[in-house]
Coordinates of C-alpha atoms and ligand atoms in Angstrom, one line a residue:
X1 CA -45.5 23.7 42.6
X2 CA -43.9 20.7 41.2
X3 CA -41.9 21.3 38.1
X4 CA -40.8 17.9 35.7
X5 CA -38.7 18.3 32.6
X6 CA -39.6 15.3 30.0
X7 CA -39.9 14.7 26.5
X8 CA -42.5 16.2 24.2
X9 CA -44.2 14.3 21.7
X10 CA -46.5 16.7 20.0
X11 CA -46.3 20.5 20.6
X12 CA -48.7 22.7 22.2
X13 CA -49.8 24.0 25.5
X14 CA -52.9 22.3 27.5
X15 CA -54.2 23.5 30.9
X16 CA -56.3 21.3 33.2
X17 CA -57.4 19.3 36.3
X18 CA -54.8 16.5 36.7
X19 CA -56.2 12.8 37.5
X20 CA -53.2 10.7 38.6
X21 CA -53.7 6.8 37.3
X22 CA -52.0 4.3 39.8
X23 CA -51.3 1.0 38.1
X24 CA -52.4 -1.8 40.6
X25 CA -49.6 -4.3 40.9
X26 CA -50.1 -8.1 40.5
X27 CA -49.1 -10.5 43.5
X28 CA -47.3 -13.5 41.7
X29 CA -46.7 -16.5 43.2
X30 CA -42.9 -17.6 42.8
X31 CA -43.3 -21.4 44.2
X32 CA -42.2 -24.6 42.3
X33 CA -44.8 -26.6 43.0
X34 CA -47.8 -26.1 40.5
X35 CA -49.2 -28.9 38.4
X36 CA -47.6 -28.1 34.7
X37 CA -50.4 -29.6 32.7
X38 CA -53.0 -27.4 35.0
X39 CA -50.6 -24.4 34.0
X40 CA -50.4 -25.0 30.0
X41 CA -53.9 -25.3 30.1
X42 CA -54.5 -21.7 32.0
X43 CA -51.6 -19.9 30.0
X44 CA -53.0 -21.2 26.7
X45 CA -56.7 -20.2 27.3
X46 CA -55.6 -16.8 29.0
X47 CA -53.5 -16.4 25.8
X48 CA -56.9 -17.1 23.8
X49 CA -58.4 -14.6 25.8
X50 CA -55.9 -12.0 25.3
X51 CA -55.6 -12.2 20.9
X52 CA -59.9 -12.3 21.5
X53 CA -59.4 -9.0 23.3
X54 CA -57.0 -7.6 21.0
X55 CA -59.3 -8.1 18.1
X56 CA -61.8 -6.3 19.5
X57 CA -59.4 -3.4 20.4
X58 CA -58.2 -3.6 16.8
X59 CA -61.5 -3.2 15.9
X60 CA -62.5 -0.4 17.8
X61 CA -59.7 1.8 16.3
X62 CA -60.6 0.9 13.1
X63 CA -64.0 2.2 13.5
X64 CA -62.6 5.1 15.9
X65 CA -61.0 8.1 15.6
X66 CA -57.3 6.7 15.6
X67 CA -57.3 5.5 12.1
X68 CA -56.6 2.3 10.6
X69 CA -52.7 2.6 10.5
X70 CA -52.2 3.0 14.1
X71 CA -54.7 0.0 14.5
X72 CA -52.0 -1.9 13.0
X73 CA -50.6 -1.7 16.7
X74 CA -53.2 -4.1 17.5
X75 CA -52.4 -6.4 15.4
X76 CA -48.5 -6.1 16.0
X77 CA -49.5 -7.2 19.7
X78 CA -51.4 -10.0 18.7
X79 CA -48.5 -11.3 17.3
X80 CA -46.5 -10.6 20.1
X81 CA -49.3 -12.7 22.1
X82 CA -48.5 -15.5 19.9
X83 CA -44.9 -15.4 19.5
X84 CA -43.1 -18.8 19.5
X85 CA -40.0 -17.3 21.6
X86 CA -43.1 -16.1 24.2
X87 CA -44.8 -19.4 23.9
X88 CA -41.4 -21.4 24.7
X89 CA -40.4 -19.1 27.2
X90 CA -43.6 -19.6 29.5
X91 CA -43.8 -23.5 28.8
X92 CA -40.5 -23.8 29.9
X93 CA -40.9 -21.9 32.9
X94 CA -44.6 -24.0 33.9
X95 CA -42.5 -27.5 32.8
X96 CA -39.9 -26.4 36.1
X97 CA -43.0 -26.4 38.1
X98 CA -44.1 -22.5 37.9
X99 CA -47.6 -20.9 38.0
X100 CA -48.4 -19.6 34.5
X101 CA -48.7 -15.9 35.8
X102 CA -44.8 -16.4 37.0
X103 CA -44.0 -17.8 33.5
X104 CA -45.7 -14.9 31.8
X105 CA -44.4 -12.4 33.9
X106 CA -40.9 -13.4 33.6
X107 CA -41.0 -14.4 30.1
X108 CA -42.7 -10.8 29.7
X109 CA -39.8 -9.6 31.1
X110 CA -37.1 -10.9 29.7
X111 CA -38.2 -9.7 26.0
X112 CA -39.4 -6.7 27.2
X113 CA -35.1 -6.6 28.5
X114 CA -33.8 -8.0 25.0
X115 CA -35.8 -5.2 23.2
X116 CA -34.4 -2.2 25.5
X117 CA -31.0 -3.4 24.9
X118 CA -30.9 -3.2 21.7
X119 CA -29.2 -0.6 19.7
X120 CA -32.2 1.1 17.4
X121 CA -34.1 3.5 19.2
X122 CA -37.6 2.1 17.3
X123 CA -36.8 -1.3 18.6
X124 CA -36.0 -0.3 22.3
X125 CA -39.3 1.4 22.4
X126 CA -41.4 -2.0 21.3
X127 CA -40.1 -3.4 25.4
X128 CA -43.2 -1.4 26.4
X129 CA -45.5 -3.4 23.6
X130 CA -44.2 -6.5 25.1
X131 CA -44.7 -5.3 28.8
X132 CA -48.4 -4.6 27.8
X133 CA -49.1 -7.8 26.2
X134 CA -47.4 -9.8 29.1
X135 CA -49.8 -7.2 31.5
X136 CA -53.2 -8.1 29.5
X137 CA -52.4 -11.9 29.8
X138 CA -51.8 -11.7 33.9
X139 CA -55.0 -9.7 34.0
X140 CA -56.9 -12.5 32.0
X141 CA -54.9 -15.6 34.2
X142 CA -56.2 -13.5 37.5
X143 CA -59.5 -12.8 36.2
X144 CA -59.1 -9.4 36.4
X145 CA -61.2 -6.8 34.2
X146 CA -58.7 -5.4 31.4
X147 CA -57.0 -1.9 33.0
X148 CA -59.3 1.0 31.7
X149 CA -59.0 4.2 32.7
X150 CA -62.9 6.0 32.6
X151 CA -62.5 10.1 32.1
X152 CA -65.2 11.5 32.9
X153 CA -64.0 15.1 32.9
X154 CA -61.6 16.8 30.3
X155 CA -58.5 16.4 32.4
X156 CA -54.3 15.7 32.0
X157 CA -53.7 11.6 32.8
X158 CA -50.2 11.5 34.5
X159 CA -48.9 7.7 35.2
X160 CA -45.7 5.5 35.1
X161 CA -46.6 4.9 31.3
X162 CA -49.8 4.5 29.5
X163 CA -50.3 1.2 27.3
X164 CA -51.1 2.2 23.5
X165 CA -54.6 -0.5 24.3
X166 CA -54.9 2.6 27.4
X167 CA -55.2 5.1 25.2
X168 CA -57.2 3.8 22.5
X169 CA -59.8 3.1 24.6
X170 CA -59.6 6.7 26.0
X171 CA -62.4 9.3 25.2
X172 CA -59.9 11.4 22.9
X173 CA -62.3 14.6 23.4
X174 CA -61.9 14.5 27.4
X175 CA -58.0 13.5 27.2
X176 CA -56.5 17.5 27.5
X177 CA -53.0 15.9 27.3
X178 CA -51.1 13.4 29.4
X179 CA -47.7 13.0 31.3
X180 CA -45.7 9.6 31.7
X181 CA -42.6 9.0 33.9
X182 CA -41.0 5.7 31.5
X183 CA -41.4 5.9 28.1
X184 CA -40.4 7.6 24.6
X185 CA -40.9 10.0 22.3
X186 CA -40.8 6.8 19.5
X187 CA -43.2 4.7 22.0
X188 CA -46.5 3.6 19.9
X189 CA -48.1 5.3 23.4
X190 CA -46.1 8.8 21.8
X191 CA -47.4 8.3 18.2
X192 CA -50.8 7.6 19.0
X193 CA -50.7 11.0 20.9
X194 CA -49.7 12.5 17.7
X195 CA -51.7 11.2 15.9
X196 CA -54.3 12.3 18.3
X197 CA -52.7 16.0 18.2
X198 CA -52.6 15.5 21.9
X199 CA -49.8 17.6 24.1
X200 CA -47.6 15.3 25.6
X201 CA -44.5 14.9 27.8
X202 CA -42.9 11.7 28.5
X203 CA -39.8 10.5 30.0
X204 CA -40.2 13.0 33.3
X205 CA -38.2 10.2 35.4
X206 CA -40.4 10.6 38.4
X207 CA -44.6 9.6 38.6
X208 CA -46.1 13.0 39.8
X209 CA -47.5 11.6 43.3
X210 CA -51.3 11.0 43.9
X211 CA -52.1 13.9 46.5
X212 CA -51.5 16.1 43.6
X213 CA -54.7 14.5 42.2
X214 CA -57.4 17.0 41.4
X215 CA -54.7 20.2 41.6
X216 CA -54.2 22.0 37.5
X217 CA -51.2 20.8 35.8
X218 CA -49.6 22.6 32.4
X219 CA -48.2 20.2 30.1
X220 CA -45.7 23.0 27.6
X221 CA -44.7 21.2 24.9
X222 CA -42.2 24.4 23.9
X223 CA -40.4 23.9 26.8
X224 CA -40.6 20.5 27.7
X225 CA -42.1 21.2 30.5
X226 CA -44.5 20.3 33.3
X227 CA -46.0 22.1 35.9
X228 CA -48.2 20.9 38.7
X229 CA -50.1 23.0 40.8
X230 CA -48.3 25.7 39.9
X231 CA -49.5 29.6 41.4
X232 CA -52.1 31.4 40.3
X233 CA -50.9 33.3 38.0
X234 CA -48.5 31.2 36.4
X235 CA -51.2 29.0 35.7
X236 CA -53.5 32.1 34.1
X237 CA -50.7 32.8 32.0
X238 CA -50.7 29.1 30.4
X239 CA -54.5 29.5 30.1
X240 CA -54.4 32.8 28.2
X241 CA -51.5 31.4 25.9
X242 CA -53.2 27.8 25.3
X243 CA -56.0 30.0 24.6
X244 CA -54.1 32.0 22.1
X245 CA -52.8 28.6 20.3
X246 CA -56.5 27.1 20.2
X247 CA -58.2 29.9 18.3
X248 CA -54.6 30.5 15.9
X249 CA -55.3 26.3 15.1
X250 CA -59.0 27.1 14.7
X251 CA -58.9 30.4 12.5
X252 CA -56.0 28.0 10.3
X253 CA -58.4 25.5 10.1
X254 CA -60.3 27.7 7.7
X255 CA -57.5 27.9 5.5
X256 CA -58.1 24.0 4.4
X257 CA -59.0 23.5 0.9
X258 CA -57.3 27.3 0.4
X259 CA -55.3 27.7 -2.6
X260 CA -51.3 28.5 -1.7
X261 CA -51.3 31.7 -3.4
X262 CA -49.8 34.5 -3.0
X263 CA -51.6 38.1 -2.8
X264 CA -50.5 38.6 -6.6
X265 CA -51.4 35.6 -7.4
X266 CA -48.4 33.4 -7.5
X267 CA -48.8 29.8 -6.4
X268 CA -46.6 27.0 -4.8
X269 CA -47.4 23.3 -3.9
X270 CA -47.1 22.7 0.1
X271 CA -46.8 19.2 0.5
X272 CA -45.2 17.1 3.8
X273 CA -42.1 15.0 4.7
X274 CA -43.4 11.9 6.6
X275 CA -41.7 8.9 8.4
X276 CA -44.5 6.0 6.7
X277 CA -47.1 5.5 5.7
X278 CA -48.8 5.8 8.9
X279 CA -48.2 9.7 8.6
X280 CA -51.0 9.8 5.5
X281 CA -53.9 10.9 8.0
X282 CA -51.5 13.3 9.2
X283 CA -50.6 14.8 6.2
X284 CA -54.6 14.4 5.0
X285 CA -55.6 16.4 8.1
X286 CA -53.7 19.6 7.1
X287 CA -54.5 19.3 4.0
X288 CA -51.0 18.2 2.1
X289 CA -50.9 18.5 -1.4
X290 CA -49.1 15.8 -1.4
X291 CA -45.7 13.7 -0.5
X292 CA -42.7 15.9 -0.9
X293 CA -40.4 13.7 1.1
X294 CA -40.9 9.5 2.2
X295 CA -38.0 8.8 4.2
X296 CA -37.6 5.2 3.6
X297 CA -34.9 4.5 5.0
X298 CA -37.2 4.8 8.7
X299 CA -38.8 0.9 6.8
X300 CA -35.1 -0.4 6.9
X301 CA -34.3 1.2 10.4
X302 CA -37.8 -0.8 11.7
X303 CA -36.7 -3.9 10.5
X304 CA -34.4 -6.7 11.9
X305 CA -33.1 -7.7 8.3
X306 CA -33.2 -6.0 4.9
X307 CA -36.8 -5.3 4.0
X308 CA -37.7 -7.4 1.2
X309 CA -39.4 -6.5 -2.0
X310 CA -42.8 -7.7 -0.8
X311 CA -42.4 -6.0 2.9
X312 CA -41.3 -2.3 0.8
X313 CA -44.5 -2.6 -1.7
X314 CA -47.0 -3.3 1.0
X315 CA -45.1 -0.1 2.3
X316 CA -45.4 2.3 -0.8
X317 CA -48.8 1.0 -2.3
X318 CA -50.7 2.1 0.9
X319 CA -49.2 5.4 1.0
X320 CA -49.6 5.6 -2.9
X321 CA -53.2 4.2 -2.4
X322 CA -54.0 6.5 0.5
X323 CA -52.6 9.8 -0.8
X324 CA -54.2 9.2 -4.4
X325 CA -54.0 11.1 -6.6
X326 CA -52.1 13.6 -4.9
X327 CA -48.3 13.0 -5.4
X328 CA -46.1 10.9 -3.7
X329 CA -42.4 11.3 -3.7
X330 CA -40.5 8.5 -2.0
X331 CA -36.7 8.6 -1.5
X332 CA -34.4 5.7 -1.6
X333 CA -33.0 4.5 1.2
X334 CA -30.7 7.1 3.2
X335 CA -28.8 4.8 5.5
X336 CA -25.8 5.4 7.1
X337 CA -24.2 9.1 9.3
X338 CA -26.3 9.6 12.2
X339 CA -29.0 6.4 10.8
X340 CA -27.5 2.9 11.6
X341 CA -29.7 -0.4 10.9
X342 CA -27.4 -3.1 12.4
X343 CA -28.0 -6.0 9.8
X344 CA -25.9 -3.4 7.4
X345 CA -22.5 -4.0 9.1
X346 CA -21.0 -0.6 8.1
X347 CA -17.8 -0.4 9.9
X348 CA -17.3 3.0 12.0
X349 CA -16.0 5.5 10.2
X350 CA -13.7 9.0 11.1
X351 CA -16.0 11.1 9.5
X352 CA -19.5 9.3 9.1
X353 CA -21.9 12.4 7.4
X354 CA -19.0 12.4 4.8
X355 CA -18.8 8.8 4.6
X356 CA -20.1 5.2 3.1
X357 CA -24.1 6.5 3.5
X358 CA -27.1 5.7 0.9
X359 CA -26.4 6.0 -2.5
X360 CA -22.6 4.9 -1.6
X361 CA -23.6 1.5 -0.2
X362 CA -25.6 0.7 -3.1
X363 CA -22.4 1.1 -5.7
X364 CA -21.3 -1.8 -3.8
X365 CA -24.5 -4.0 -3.0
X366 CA -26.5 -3.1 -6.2
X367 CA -28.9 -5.1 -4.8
X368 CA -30.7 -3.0 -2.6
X369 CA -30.9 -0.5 -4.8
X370 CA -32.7 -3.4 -7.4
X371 CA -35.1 -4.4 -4.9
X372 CA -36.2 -0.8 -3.9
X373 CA -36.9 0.3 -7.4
X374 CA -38.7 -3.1 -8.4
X375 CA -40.9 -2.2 -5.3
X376 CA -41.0 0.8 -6.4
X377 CA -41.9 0.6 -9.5
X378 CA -44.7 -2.3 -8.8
X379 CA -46.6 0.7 -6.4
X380 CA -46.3 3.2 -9.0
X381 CA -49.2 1.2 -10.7
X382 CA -51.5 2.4 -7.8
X383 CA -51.4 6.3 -7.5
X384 CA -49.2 9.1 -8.2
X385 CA -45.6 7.8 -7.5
X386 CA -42.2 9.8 -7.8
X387 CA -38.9 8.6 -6.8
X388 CA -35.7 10.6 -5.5
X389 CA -32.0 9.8 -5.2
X390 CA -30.3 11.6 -2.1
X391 CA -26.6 12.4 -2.0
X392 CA -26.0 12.6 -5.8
X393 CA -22.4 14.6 -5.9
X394 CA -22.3 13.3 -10.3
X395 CA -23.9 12.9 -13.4
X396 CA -22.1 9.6 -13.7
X397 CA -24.1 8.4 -10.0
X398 CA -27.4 9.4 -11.4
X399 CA -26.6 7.5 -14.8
X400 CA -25.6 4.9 -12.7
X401 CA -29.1 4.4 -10.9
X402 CA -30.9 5.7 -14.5
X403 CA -29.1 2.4 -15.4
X404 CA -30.6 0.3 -12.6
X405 CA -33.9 1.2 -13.2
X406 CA -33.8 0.0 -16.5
X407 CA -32.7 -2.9 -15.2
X408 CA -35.6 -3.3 -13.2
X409 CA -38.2 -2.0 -15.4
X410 CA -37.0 -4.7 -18.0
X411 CA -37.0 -7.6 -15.1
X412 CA -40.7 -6.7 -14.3
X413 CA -41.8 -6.6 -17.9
X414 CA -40.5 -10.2 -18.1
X415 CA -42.4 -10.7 -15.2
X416 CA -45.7 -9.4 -16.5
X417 CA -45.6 -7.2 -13.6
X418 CA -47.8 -3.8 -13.8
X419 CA -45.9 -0.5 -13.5
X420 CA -45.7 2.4 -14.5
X421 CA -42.6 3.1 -16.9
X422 CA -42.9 6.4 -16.7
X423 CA -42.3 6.7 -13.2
X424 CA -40.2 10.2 -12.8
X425 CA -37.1 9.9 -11.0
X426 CA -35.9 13.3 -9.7
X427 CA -32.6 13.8 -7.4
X428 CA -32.1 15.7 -4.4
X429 CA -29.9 18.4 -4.0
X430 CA -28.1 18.1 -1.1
X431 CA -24.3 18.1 -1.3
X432 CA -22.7 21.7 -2.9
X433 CA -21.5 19.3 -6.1
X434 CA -25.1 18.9 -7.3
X435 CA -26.0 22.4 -6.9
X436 CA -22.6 23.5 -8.8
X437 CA -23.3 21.1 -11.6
X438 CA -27.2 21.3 -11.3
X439 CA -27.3 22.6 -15.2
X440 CA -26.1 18.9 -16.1
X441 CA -28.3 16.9 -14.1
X442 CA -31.0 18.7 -14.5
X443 CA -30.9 17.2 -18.2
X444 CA -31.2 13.6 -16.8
X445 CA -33.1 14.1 -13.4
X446 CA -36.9 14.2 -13.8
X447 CA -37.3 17.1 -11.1
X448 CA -35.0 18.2 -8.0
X449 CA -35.6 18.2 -4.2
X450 CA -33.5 20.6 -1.9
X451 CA -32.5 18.8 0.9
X452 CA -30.9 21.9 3.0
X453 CA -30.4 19.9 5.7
X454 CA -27.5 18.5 4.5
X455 CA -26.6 21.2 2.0
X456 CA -26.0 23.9 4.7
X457 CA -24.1 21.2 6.6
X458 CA -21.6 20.8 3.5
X459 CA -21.5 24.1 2.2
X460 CA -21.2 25.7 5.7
X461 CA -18.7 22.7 6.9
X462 CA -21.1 22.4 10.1
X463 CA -21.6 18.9 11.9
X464 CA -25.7 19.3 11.5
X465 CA -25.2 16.6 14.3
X466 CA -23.1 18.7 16.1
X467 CA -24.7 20.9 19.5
X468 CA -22.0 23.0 20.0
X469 CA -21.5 24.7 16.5
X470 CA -25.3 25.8 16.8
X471 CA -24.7 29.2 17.0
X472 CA -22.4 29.3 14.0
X473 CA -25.0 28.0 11.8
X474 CA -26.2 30.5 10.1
X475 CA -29.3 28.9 7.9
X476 CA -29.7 32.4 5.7
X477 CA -26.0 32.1 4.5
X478 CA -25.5 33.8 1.6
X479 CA -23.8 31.1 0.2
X480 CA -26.2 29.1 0.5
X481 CA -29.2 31.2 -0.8
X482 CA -26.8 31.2 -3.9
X483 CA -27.1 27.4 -4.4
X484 CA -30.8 27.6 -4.2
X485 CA -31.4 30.2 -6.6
X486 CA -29.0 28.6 -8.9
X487 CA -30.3 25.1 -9.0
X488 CA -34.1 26.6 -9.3
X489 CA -32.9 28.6 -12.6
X490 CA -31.0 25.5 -13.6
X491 CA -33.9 23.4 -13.5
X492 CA -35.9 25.9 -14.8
X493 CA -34.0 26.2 -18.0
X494 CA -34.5 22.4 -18.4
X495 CA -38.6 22.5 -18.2
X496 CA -38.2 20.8 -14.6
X497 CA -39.5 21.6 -11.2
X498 CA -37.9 22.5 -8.0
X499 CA -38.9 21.7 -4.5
X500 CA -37.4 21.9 -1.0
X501 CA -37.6 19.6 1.2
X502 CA -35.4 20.4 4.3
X503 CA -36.6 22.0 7.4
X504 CA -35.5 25.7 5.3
X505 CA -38.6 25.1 3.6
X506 CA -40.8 26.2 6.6
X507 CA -38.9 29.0 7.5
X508 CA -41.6 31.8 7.3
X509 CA -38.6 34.5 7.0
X510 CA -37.8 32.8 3.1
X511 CA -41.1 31.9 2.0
X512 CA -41.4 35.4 -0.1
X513 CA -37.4 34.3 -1.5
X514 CA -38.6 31.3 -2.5
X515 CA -41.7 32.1 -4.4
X516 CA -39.5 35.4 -5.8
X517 CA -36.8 32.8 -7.2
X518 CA -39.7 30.4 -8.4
X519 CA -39.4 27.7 -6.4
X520 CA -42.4 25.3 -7.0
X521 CA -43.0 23.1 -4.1
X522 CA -42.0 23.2 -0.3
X523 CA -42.3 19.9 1.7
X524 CA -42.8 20.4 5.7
X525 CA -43.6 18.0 8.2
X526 CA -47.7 18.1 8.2
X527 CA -48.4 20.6 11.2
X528 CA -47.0 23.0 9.0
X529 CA -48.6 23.4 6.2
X530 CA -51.4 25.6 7.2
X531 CA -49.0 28.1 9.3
X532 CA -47.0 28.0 5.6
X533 CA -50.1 28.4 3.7
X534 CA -51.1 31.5 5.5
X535 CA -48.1 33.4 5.4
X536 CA -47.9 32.8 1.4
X537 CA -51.7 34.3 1.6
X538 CA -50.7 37.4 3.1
X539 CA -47.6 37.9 0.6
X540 CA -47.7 40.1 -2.6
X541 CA -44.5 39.7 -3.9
X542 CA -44.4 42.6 -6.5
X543 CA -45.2 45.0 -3.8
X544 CA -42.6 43.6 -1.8
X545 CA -38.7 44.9 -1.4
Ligands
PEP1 C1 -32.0 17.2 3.9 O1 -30.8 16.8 4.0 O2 -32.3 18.4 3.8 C2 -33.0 16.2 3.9 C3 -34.3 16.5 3.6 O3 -32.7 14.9 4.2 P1 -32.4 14.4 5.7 O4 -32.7 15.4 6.6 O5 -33.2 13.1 5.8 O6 -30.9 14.1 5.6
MG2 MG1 -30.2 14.8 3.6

């Protein structure tokens, strides 16, 4: 048995017959002595080639089962394809005499390097985008067919890494799961396996040799874990627990379109945290009532510069669009602790989670805050649109962005810009401050959001970043449990609602705490909702202790 410890990118267990994909390697001349003007004229109508392919591949997700967001990856190469840098990079290779599949290659290269090194995990992953475009262009100057991988047979793909235009193409019914040796978990390759709700481990470090072709594999998303032809027994094991996992999915699956009630009839809105708006499908698929949480701040950790007004709307009016008219709450950008974007220039800091982080920038470059509320504001006029504030630790903070908005709302006006000025803007609770003082703002915020990520991490005085105080977080403290209940009856006394957003909220061992203290909404990342919705089902809360 061969056992590899990697990365998962989805969860789950799959069991099945391995087919091990070799990528063929391309011989590339390295001589000096080609004609340039021959070369331009190859690289340019390879390159012609290439965008024509991408089209179609754009195409076929559209109209597939991959969605139109993660399409969008088609589109993102084809701009890599015609990238000026790219362009200059392999002219100036053919000019010093080069073959066009050297300049390619090594201009391929070279990007693919300037992307790993860079700082932002999203941006290190896009190397492998590059390396595939580069790929699809040498198989188009050799006049090779594109690399397709043909399943004919449910089975578990293992190779060096899989190309997103790979897996597109890929009957998703026969693709059991698949294993990759480079890679990462923010790789478009790893999202379109989410997407796909496909098990998945990547970054193994070794390729799993070919003779294990043909021989079961377990891909155990728990444990990130693989294990190849592994005994008997072992592998019955995996079968009866994938087994177990399938039908538990399946029997959930009837829970969709299921009212989150309790027993005794007590209801509570389940809707998701996401990333973007690429998530929607996700969040559709397991039937989200809506958007509890919109992290924004991932738009300004994607981007090389400040995202601009236009960039954000684009953003917000999809999702808005997409999720309509179930409610979307988007929060304002949460930059800084453990999420750096380097165009901000924050300097380092002693104590970072207790430092200069979202709302705290803004005092000082009012701007951002300006141009996030005008975009905003501009998507409200397309669906159901909330907006929250993290880290609010005053009344004076939230008048201060109560202020900006007003700001805006005016500016737009002037512009003849549609919105929607009633747009609520609620807070989040997150720092022991808020919850202490929730009575006052809850007369000014339009609803609250309990972000117990970071309130455990203040109130408790625990790193959340911090692996070795684990243990001593305990996520039931009474303390804490305290701060809950009292900003729910605090809101409550103002007429306003209550949800939480942080991972507490899918804790299965509080859900009958929450509804009992009258909490209205709990946002969890979209694969559980249903396991959320089903234990409210099977709770009757005035039976209960
Ligand atoms: C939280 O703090 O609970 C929260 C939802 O925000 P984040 O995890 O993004 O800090
Ligand atoms: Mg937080």
């Amino acid at each position: 048995m061969l056992q590899l410890k990697g990365k998962s990118v989805f969860e789950g267990i799959a069991v099945g017959t391995l087919k091990v994909i070799i990528h063929q390697t391309i011989d590339i001349s390295a001589a000096k002595d080609f004609a340039p003007e021959a070369e331009r004229q190859r690289f340019f109508s390879a390159r012609e080639q290439t965008t024509t392919y991408l089209d179609t591949l754009y195409r076929r997700a559209i109209a597939g089962n991959v969605g139109g967001a993660e399409a969008e990856i088609f589109r993102m190469h084809r701009m890599m394809a015609e990238d000026l840098d790219f362009e200059d990079g392999v002219t100036a290779a053919i000019a010093e005499g080069h073959c066009a599949e050297y300049a390619v290659k090594q201009t391929g290269e070279t990007l693919a390097a300037m992307f790993a090194a860079m700082d932002d995990e999203y941006m290190k992953a896009r190397a492998a985008d590059v390396e595939d475009v580069a790929r699809q262009m040498l198989r188009n100057l050799k006049g090779l067919p594109s690399e397709t991988v043909v399943i004919e047979e449910p089975c578990i793909l293992a190779s060096d890494d899989f190309s997103p235009s790979e897996i597109v193409k890929l009957d998703s019914a026969k693709l059991l799961g698949f294993i990759t040796a480079n890679g990462s978990a923010n790789s478009h390759t790893a999202i379109l396996a989410r997407t796909l709700g496909i098990p998945a481990i990547v970054a193994t470090g070794e390729q799993i040799p070919s003779d294990y072709d043909g021989k079961t594999v377990v891909i155990d998303c728990d444990r990130q874990q693989v294990l190849v032809d592994p005994p008997k027994r072992e592998a019955d094991r995996y079968i009866a627990l994938a087994k177990q996992q399938a039908a538990k999915k399946e029997a959930l699956t009837a829970l969709i379109g299921k009212p989150n009630e309790t027993l005794d009839g007590k209801s509570i809105d389940v809707f998701c945290n996401v990333g973007n708006s690429k998530d929607v499908p996700l969040v559709l698929k397991n039937d989200g009532g809506g958007i509890g949480l919109f992290r924004s701040e991932f738009l300004y950790l994607e981007s090389r510069d400040y995202p601009t007004e236009e960039e954000q709307f684009r953003q917000y009016r999809a999702t808005v669009e997409a999720m309509n008219p179930r409610p979307v709450v988007i929060r304002t950008m949460d930059i800084g602790a453990d999420k750096q974007a380097d165009y901000f220039r924050l300097d380092p800091e002693e104590n970072p989670a207790l430092g200069y982080r979202s709302l705290r920038i803004c005092f000082d470059r009012p701007e951002i805050m300006e141009t996030q509320l005008s975009a905003l504001y501009r998507a409200s006029a397309f669906g159901n649109l909330m907006v929250m504030i993290p880290m609010i630790i005053s009344e004076k903070e939230l008048d201060w962005v109560l202020d900006a908005a007003e700001r805006v709302r005016k500016n737009l006006a002037e512009r003849g810009v549609a919105f929607n000025p009633d747009m609520p803007i609620g807070i989040m609770i997150e720092t022991p401050a808020a919850a202490l003082i929730s009575d006052v703002l809850a007369k000014k915020a339009a609803f609250f959001s309990i972000g117990t990520n970071d309130l455990t991490q203040y109130t408790l005085a625990i790193d959340r970043q911090n692996a070795k105080l684990e243990p001593l977080l305990d996520r039931h403290h009474p303390a804490l449990l305290r701060l809950i209940e009292m900003t729910v009856a605090n809101a409550h006394k103002e007429g306003k609602w209550v949800g939480i957003c942080g991972e507490l909220a899918r804790d299965l061992d509080l859900t009958d705490f929450f509804l009992k203290i009258g909490v209205d909404e709990l946002s969890v990342s979209p694969a559980y909702v249903l396991p959320l919705r089903e234990k409210i089902r099977s709770l009757n809360l005035k039976k209960a202790r």
